[in-house]
Amino acid sequence: PSDKGFDELENVKGNVEIDNVYFSYVKTNPLIQGFSLKVKSGQRIAIVGPTGCGKTTFINLLLRFYDVDGGSITVDGTDIRDITRRSLREHFGMVLQDTWIKNATVRENIAFGKADATDEEIIAAAKAARAHGFIKRLEKGYDTVIADDDGLSEGERQLLCIARVMLLKPPMLILDEATSSIDTRTEIKVQDAFTRLLEGRTSFVVAHRLSTIRDADCILVMKDGRVYEQGRHEELLKKNGFYAELYNSQFAHKNI
């Protein structure tokens, strides 16, 4: 659909309100029903649940890959259906499980979303993302040409994707912090980089590790496309419902 005549999102603080939202891909199979959530600027929302539980659906609605069937989603009080998709998405930084590297220099990969970035800005973003160390060890440093299937480890690719977002300084974030295929040493760096990235930003984190979940301002527990429970870690454990079951089976014995 054309974005003509829509507003541009500007000076975003990152207050997000989801008000009585209904959504389903197939009308005969209702998914999200009557879901509401107020997120203040800088808060962290963790999204947890089994594979295929609907975490992607939630992110698709936030980014307007689909529009809600009922209710509304607003950013700083403006309905996202009144905003151009491009300007909405520009205000969300995304680090997803599937890293994406283009066939170009390290410098160009980091500056992918900001072509006019200076060398100082690029290096500062790489340092903040804990990527500067391994970049300096590459044959030509920031001028080394890399590609998706090119010798970099999964963790190094993830650090470059974090550096990309660090450079853009978006007010809101969507993270999938899956680090299952990363070696432990790099994983510590990735976790540290995630922590720095989250500071002061509104974030929606598809959470795989307990520390993220415990520290969240609100946890959305999803199952079968629906938001089953929502609340803070302690509250949800007390309820002794689906979250408690998930927590006890997946996290309680792990030091993560």
mmCIF file of N, CA and C in Angstrom, residues 109-194:
data_model
loop_
_atom_site.group_PDB
_atom_site.id
_atom_site.type_symbol
_atom_site.label_atom_id
_atom_site.label_comp_id
_atom_site.label_asym_id
_atom_site.label_seq_id
_atom_site.Cartn_x
_atom_site.Cartn_y
_atom_site.Cartn_z
ATOM 1 N N ASN A 109 29.627 -2.387 5.877
ATOM 2 C CA ASN A 109 28.631 -3.205 6.562
ATOM 3 C C ASN A 109 28.088 -2.497 7.804
ATOM 4 N N ILE A 110 28.983 -1.869 8.558
ATOM 5 C CA ILE A 110 28.521 -1.164 9.767
ATOM 6 C C ILE A 110 27.694 0.063 9.377
ATOM 7 N N ALA A 111 28.119 0.754 8.324
ATOM 8 C CA ALA A 111 27.435 2.000 7.917
ATOM 9 C C ALA A 111 26.264 1.731 6.979
ATOM 10 N N PHE A 112 25.792 0.487 6.946
ATOM 11 C CA PHE A 112 24.741 0.105 5.995
ATOM 12 C C PHE A 112 23.514 1.020 6.066
ATOM 13 N N GLY A 113 23.101 1.398 7.271
ATOM 14 C CA GLY A 113 21.902 2.234 7.401
ATOM 15 C C GLY A 113 22.206 3.723 7.460
ATOM 16 N N LYS A 114 23.498 4.071 7.390
ATOM 17 C CA LYS A 114 23.885 5.487 7.501
ATOM 18 C C LYS A 114 25.123 5.714 6.643
ATOM 19 N N ALA A 115 24.878 5.848 5.347
ATOM 20 C CA ALA A 115 25.983 5.885 4.369
ATOM 21 C C ALA A 115 26.936 7.054 4.600
ATOM 22 N N ASP A 116 26.453 8.131 5.242
ATOM 23 C CA ASP A 116 27.315 9.316 5.417
ATOM 24 C C ASP A 116 28.073 9.302 6.744
ATOM 25 N N ALA A 117 28.091 8.149 7.412
ATOM 26 C CA ALA A 117 28.768 8.065 8.718
ATOM 27 C C ALA A 117 30.265 8.313 8.567
ATOM 28 N N THR A 118 30.841 9.023 9.527
ATOM 29 C CA THR A 118 32.289 9.283 9.490
ATOM 30 C C THR A 118 33.023 8.065 10.043
ATOM 31 N N ASP A 119 34.312 7.997 9.780
ATOM 32 C CA ASP A 119 35.140 6.908 10.326
ATOM 33 C C ASP A 119 35.077 6.896 11.848
ATOM 34 N N GLU A 120 35.104 8.105 12.456
ATOM 35 C CA GLU A 120 35.054 8.200 13.921
ATOM 36 C C GLU A 120 33.769 7.559 14.444
ATOM 37 N N GLU A 121 32.646 7.862 13.787
ATOM 38 C CA GLU A 121 31.345 7.316 14.220
ATOM 39 C C GLU A 121 31.320 5.790 14.080
ATOM 40 N N ILE A 122 31.867 5.310 12.955
ATOM 41 C CA ILE A 122 31.868 3.861 12.695
ATOM 42 C C ILE A 122 32.709 3.132 13.743
ATOM 43 N N ILE A 123 33.884 3.686 14.035
ATOM 44 C CA ILE A 123 34.778 3.045 15.019
ATOM 45 C C ILE A 123 34.157 3.114 16.424
ATOM 46 N N ALA A 124 33.529 4.235 16.756
ATOM 47 C CA ALA A 124 32.877 4.366 18.076
ATOM 48 C C ALA A 124 31.763 3.329 18.210
ATOM 49 N N ALA A 125 30.994 3.116 17.134
ATOM 50 C CA ALA A 125 29.900 2.124 17.167
ATOM 51 C C ALA A 125 30.470 0.717 17.319
ATOM 52 N N ALA A 126 31.584 0.445 16.607
ATOM 53 C CA ALA A 126 32.214 -0.884 16.700
ATOM 54 C C ALA A 126 32.761 -1.127 18.101
ATOM 55 N N LYS A 127 33.340 -0.091 18.705
ATOM 56 C CA LYS A 127 33.871 -0.233 20.069
ATOM 57 C C LYS A 127 32.728 -0.486 21.048
ATOM 58 N N ALA A 128 31.640 0.272 20.903
ATOM 59 C CA ALA A 128 30.485 0.107 21.806
ATOM 60 C C ALA A 128 29.891 -1.290 21.656
ATOM 61 N N ALA A 129 29.978 -1.843 20.444
ATOM 62 C CA ALA A 129 29.420 -3.178 20.182
ATOM 63 C C ALA A 129 30.427 -4.290 20.454
ATOM 64 N N ARG A 130 31.579 -3.928 21.006
ATOM 65 C CA ARG A 130 32.617 -4.924 21.312
ATOM 66 C C ARG A 130 33.142 -5.639 20.059
ATOM 67 N N ALA A 131 33.092 -4.945 18.922
ATOM 68 C CA ALA A 131 33.528 -5.563 17.665
ATOM 69 C C ALA A 131 34.896 -5.040 17.219
ATOM 70 N N HIS A 132 35.340 -3.941 17.801
ATOM 71 C CA HIS A 132 36.570 -3.288 17.346
ATOM 72 C C HIS A 132 37.783 -4.221 17.416
ATOM 73 N N GLY A 133 37.862 -5.005 18.494
ATOM 74 C CA GLY A 133 39.018 -5.892 18.706
ATOM 75 C C GLY A 133 39.201 -6.886 17.569
ATOM 76 N N PHE A 134 38.138 -7.607 17.214
ATOM 77 C CA PHE A 134 38.305 -8.614 16.151
ATOM 78 C C PHE A 134 38.457 -7.957 14.781
ATOM 79 N N ILE A 135 37.869 -6.769 14.590
ATOM 80 C CA ILE A 135 38.009 -6.079 13.288
ATOM 81 C C ILE A 135 39.474 -5.701 13.074
ATOM 82 N N LYS A 136 40.116 -5.200 14.130
ATOM 83 C CA LYS A 136 41.527 -4.795 14.015
ATOM 84 C C LYS A 136 42.421 -5.986 13.667
ATOM 85 N N ARG A 137 41.995 -7.190 14.050
ATOM 86 C CA ARG A 137 42.811 -8.382 13.759
ATOM 87 C C ARG A 137 42.605 -8.889 12.332
ATOM 88 N N LEU A 138 41.587 -8.367 11.636
ATOM 89 C CA LEU A 138 41.364 -8.803 10.243
ATOM 90 C C LEU A 138 42.484 -8.256 9.367
ATOM 91 N N GLU A 139 42.682 -8.901 8.238
ATOM 92 C CA GLU A 139 43.819 -8.586 7.366
ATOM 93 C C GLU A 139 43.930 -7.088 7.059
ATOM 94 N N LYS A 140 42.799 -6.467 6.673
ATOM 95 C CA LYS A 140 42.853 -5.038 6.343
ATOM 96 C C LYS A 140 41.971 -4.216 7.284
ATOM 97 N N GLY A 141 41.744 -4.739 8.469
ATOM 98 C CA GLY A 141 40.937 -3.997 9.445
ATOM 99 C C GLY A 141 39.559 -3.656 8.894
ATOM 100 N N TYR A 142 39.199 -2.385 9.012
ATOM 101 C CA TYR A 142 37.867 -1.936 8.565
ATOM 102 C C TYR A 142 37.704 -1.985 7.040
ATOM 103 N N ASP A 143 38.813 -2.113 6.323
ATOM 104 C CA ASP A 143 38.743 -2.187 4.847
ATOM 105 C C ASP A 143 38.695 -3.619 4.337
ATOM 106 N N THR A 144 38.642 -4.596 5.237
ATOM 107 C CA THR A 144 38.560 -6.003 4.824
ATOM 108 C C THR A 144 37.191 -6.263 4.196
ATOM 109 N N VAL A 145 37.203 -6.867 3.006
ATOM 110 C CA VAL A 145 35.935 -7.215 2.357
ATOM 111 C C VAL A 145 35.426 -8.523 2.956
ATOM 112 N N ILE A 146 34.163 -8.523 3.386
ATOM 113 C CA ILE A 146 33.581 -9.726 3.994
ATOM 114 C C ILE A 146 32.286 -10.088 3.262
ATOM 115 N N ALA A 147 31.836 -11.310 3.462
ATOM 116 C CA ALA A 147 30.566 -11.761 2.898
ATOM 117 C C ALA A 147 29.911 -12.680 3.920
ATOM 118 N N ASP A 148 28.678 -13.069 3.653
ATOM 119 C CA ASP A 148 27.909 -13.841 4.622
ATOM 120 C C ASP A 148 28.548 -15.195 4.955
ATOM 121 N N ASP A 149 29.204 -15.787 3.961
ATOM 122 C CA ASP A 149 29.739 -17.149 4.173
ATOM 123 C C ASP A 149 31.252 -17.096 4.288
ATOM 124 N N ASP A 150 31.754 -16.017 4.905
ATOM 125 C CA ASP A 150 33.162 -15.716 4.731
ATOM 126 C C ASP A 150 33.954 -15.694 6.027
ATOM 127 N N GLY A 151 34.244 -16.860 6.569
ATOM 128 C CA GLY A 151 35.236 -16.930 7.646
ATOM 129 C C GLY A 151 34.904 -16.268 8.972
ATOM 130 N N LEU A 152 33.924 -15.377 9.031
ATOM 131 C CA LEU A 152 33.594 -14.765 10.322
ATOM 132 C C LEU A 152 32.755 -15.754 11.120
ATOM 133 N N SER A 153 32.948 -15.758 12.419
ATOM 134 C CA SER A 153 32.125 -16.651 13.254
ATOM 135 C C SER A 153 30.734 -16.045 13.404
ATOM 136 N N GLU A 154 29.809 -16.865 13.853
ATOM 137 C CA GLU A 154 28.430 -16.413 14.087
ATOM 138 C C GLU A 154 28.416 -15.223 15.054
ATOM 139 N N GLY A 155 29.236 -15.327 16.107
ATOM 140 C CA GLY A 155 29.303 -14.256 17.108
ATOM 141 C C GLY A 155 29.849 -12.956 16.534
ATOM 142 N N GLU A 156 30.873 -13.062 15.685
ATOM 143 C CA GLU A 156 31.453 -11.856 15.070
ATOM 144 C C GLU A 156 30.436 -11.179 14.152
ATOM 145 N N ARG A 157 29.685 -12.001 13.429
ATOM 146 C CA ARG A 157 28.637 -11.422 12.560
ATOM 147 C C ARG A 157 27.583 -10.698 13.403
ATOM 148 N N GLN A 158 27.232 -11.316 14.544
ATOM 149 C CA GLN A 158 26.241 -10.705 15.435
ATOM 150 C C GLN A 158 26.754 -9.364 15.975
ATOM 151 N N LEU A 159 28.051 -9.318 16.334
ATOM 152 C CA LEU A 159 28.639 -8.069 16.838
ATOM 153 C C LEU A 159 28.602 -6.968 15.768
ATOM 154 N N LEU A 160 28.827 -7.336 14.511
ATOM 155 C CA LEU A 160 28.746 -6.342 13.429
ATOM 156 C C LEU A 160 27.319 -5.818 13.280
ATOM 157 N N CYS A 161 26.336 -6.725 13.421
ATOM 158 C CA CYS A 161 24.933 -6.297 13.321
ATOM 159 C C CYS A 161 24.571 -5.367 14.479
ATOM 160 N N ILE A 162 25.151 -5.630 15.665
ATOM 161 C CA ILE A 162 24.907 -4.748 16.817
ATOM 162 C C ILE A 162 25.572 -3.387 16.567
ATOM 163 N N ALA A 163 26.778 -3.404 15.984
ATOM 164 C CA ALA A 163 27.474 -2.145 15.674
ATOM 165 C C ALA A 163 26.649 -1.294 14.700
ATOM 166 N N ARG A 164 26.025 -1.950 13.735
ATOM 167 C CA ARG A 164 25.153 -1.269 12.760
ATOM 168 C C ARG A 164 24.051 -0.484 13.476
ATOM 169 N N VAL A 165 23.447 -1.137 14.478
ATOM 170 C CA VAL A 165 22.350 -0.499 15.223
ATOM 171 C C VAL A 165 22.900 0.584 16.148
ATOM 172 N N MET A 166 24.075 0.327 16.765
ATOM 173 C CA MET A 166 24.718 1.319 17.631
ATOM 174 C C MET A 166 24.964 2.627 16.876
ATOM 175 N N LEU A 167 25.321 2.506 15.608
ATOM 176 C CA LEU A 167 25.615 3.676 14.784
ATOM 177 C C LEU A 167 24.354 4.511 14.562
ATOM 178 N N LEU A 168 23.216 3.845 14.413
ATOM 179 C CA LEU A 168 21.967 4.543 14.098
ATOM 180 C C LEU A 168 21.299 5.172 15.320
ATOM 181 N N LYS A 169 21.659 4.663 16.518
ATOM 182 C CA LYS A 169 21.080 5.175 17.780
ATOM 183 C C LYS A 169 19.554 5.271 17.731
ATOM 184 N N PRO A 170 18.855 4.195 17.410
ATOM 185 C CA PRO A 170 17.393 4.286 17.332
ATOM 186 C C PRO A 170 16.771 4.382 18.726
ATOM 187 N N PRO A 171 15.589 5.011 18.848
ATOM 188 C CA PRO A 171 14.960 5.130 20.169
ATOM 189 C C PRO A 171 14.296 3.830 20.627
ATOM 190 N N MET A 172 14.006 2.924 19.659
ATOM 191 C CA MET A 172 13.317 1.674 20.009
ATOM 192 C C MET A 172 14.058 0.500 19.380
ATOM 193 N N LEU A 173 13.985 -0.655 20.050
ATOM 194 C CA LEU A 173 14.729 -1.821 19.588
ATOM 195 C C LEU A 173 13.843 -3.054 19.537
ATOM 196 N N ILE A 174 14.149 -3.916 18.570
ATOM 197 C CA ILE A 174 13.595 -5.265 18.576
ATOM 198 C C ILE A 174 14.795 -6.198 18.512
ATOM 199 N N LEU A 175 14.935 -7.057 19.532
ATOM 200 C CA LEU A 175 16.091 -7.958 19.584
ATOM 201 C C LEU A 175 15.629 -9.396 19.689
ATOM 202 N N ASP A 176 16.319 -10.243 18.965
ATOM 203 C CA ASP A 176 16.171 -11.671 19.219
ATOM 204 C C ASP A 176 17.530 -12.091 19.751
ATOM 205 N N GLU A 177 17.618 -12.326 21.050
ATOM 206 C CA GLU A 177 18.955 -12.506 21.622
ATOM 207 C C GLU A 177 19.383 -13.964 21.637
ATOM 208 N N ALA A 178 18.928 -14.721 20.662
ATOM 209 C CA ALA A 178 19.355 -16.118 20.556
ATOM 210 C C ALA A 178 20.848 -16.163 20.284
ATOM 211 N N THR A 179 21.555 -16.895 21.121
ATOM 212 C CA THR A 179 23.011 -16.976 20.924
ATOM 213 C C THR A 179 23.443 -18.434 20.959
ATOM 214 N N SER A 180 22.540 -19.318 20.534
ATOM 215 C CA SER A 180 22.796 -20.759 20.692
ATOM 216 C C SER A 180 24.019 -21.244 19.916
ATOM 217 N N SER A 181 24.313 -20.597 18.773
ATOM 218 C CA SER A 181 25.414 -21.131 17.971
ATOM 219 C C SER A 181 26.705 -20.331 18.134
ATOM 220 N N ILE A 182 26.837 -19.627 19.268
ATOM 221 C CA ILE A 182 28.022 -18.787 19.480
ATOM 222 C C ILE A 182 28.892 -19.398 20.573
ATOM 223 N N ASP A 183 30.208 -19.367 20.360
ATOM 224 C CA ASP A 183 31.102 -19.904 21.387
ATOM 225 C C ASP A 183 31.048 -19.020 22.642
ATOM 226 N N THR A 184 31.375 -19.597 23.773
ATOM 227 C CA THR A 184 31.154 -18.933 25.067
ATOM 228 C C THR A 184 31.877 -17.596 25.183
ATOM 229 N N ARG A 185 33.112 -17.540 24.695
ATOM 230 C CA ARG A 185 33.897 -16.301 24.849
ATOM 231 C C ARG A 185 33.238 -15.148 24.082
ATOM 232 N N THR A 186 32.824 -15.451 22.829
ATOM 233 C CA THR A 186 32.165 -14.404 22.026
ATOM 234 C C THR A 186 30.799 -14.091 22.610
ATOM 235 N N GLU A 187 30.153 -15.104 23.166
ATOM 236 C CA GLU A 187 28.807 -14.886 23.721
ATOM 237 C C GLU A 187 28.833 -13.855 24.842
ATOM 238 N N ILE A 188 29.880 -13.886 25.647
ATOM 239 C CA ILE A 188 30.000 -12.905 26.739
ATOM 240 C C ILE A 188 30.073 -11.497 26.143
ATOM 241 N N LYS A 189 30.822 -11.355 25.046
ATOM 242 C CA LYS A 189 30.926 -10.044 24.375
ATOM 243 C C LYS A 189 29.576 -9.620 23.800
ATOM 244 N N VAL A 190 28.880 -10.582 23.183
ATOM 245 C CA VAL A 190 27.567 -10.281 22.584
ATOM 246 C C VAL A 190 26.600 -9.828 23.681
ATOM 247 N N GLN A 191 26.599 -10.530 24.812
ATOM 248 C CA GLN A 191 25.710 -10.151 25.916
ATOM 249 C C GLN A 191 26.031 -8.751 26.431
ATOM 250 N N ASP A 192 27.320 -8.462 26.532
ATOM 251 C CA ASP A 192 27.754 -7.147 26.991
ATOM 252 C C ASP A 192 27.291 -6.071 26.001
ATOM 253 N N ALA A 193 27.434 -6.372 24.718
ATOM 254 C CA ALA A 193 27.018 -5.416 23.674
ATOM 255 C C ALA A 193 25.499 -5.207 23.717
ATOM 256 N N PHE A 194 24.747 -6.285 23.925
ATOM 257 C CA PHE A 194 23.284 -6.156 24.053
ATOM 258 C C PHE A 194 22.922 -5.240 25.225
#
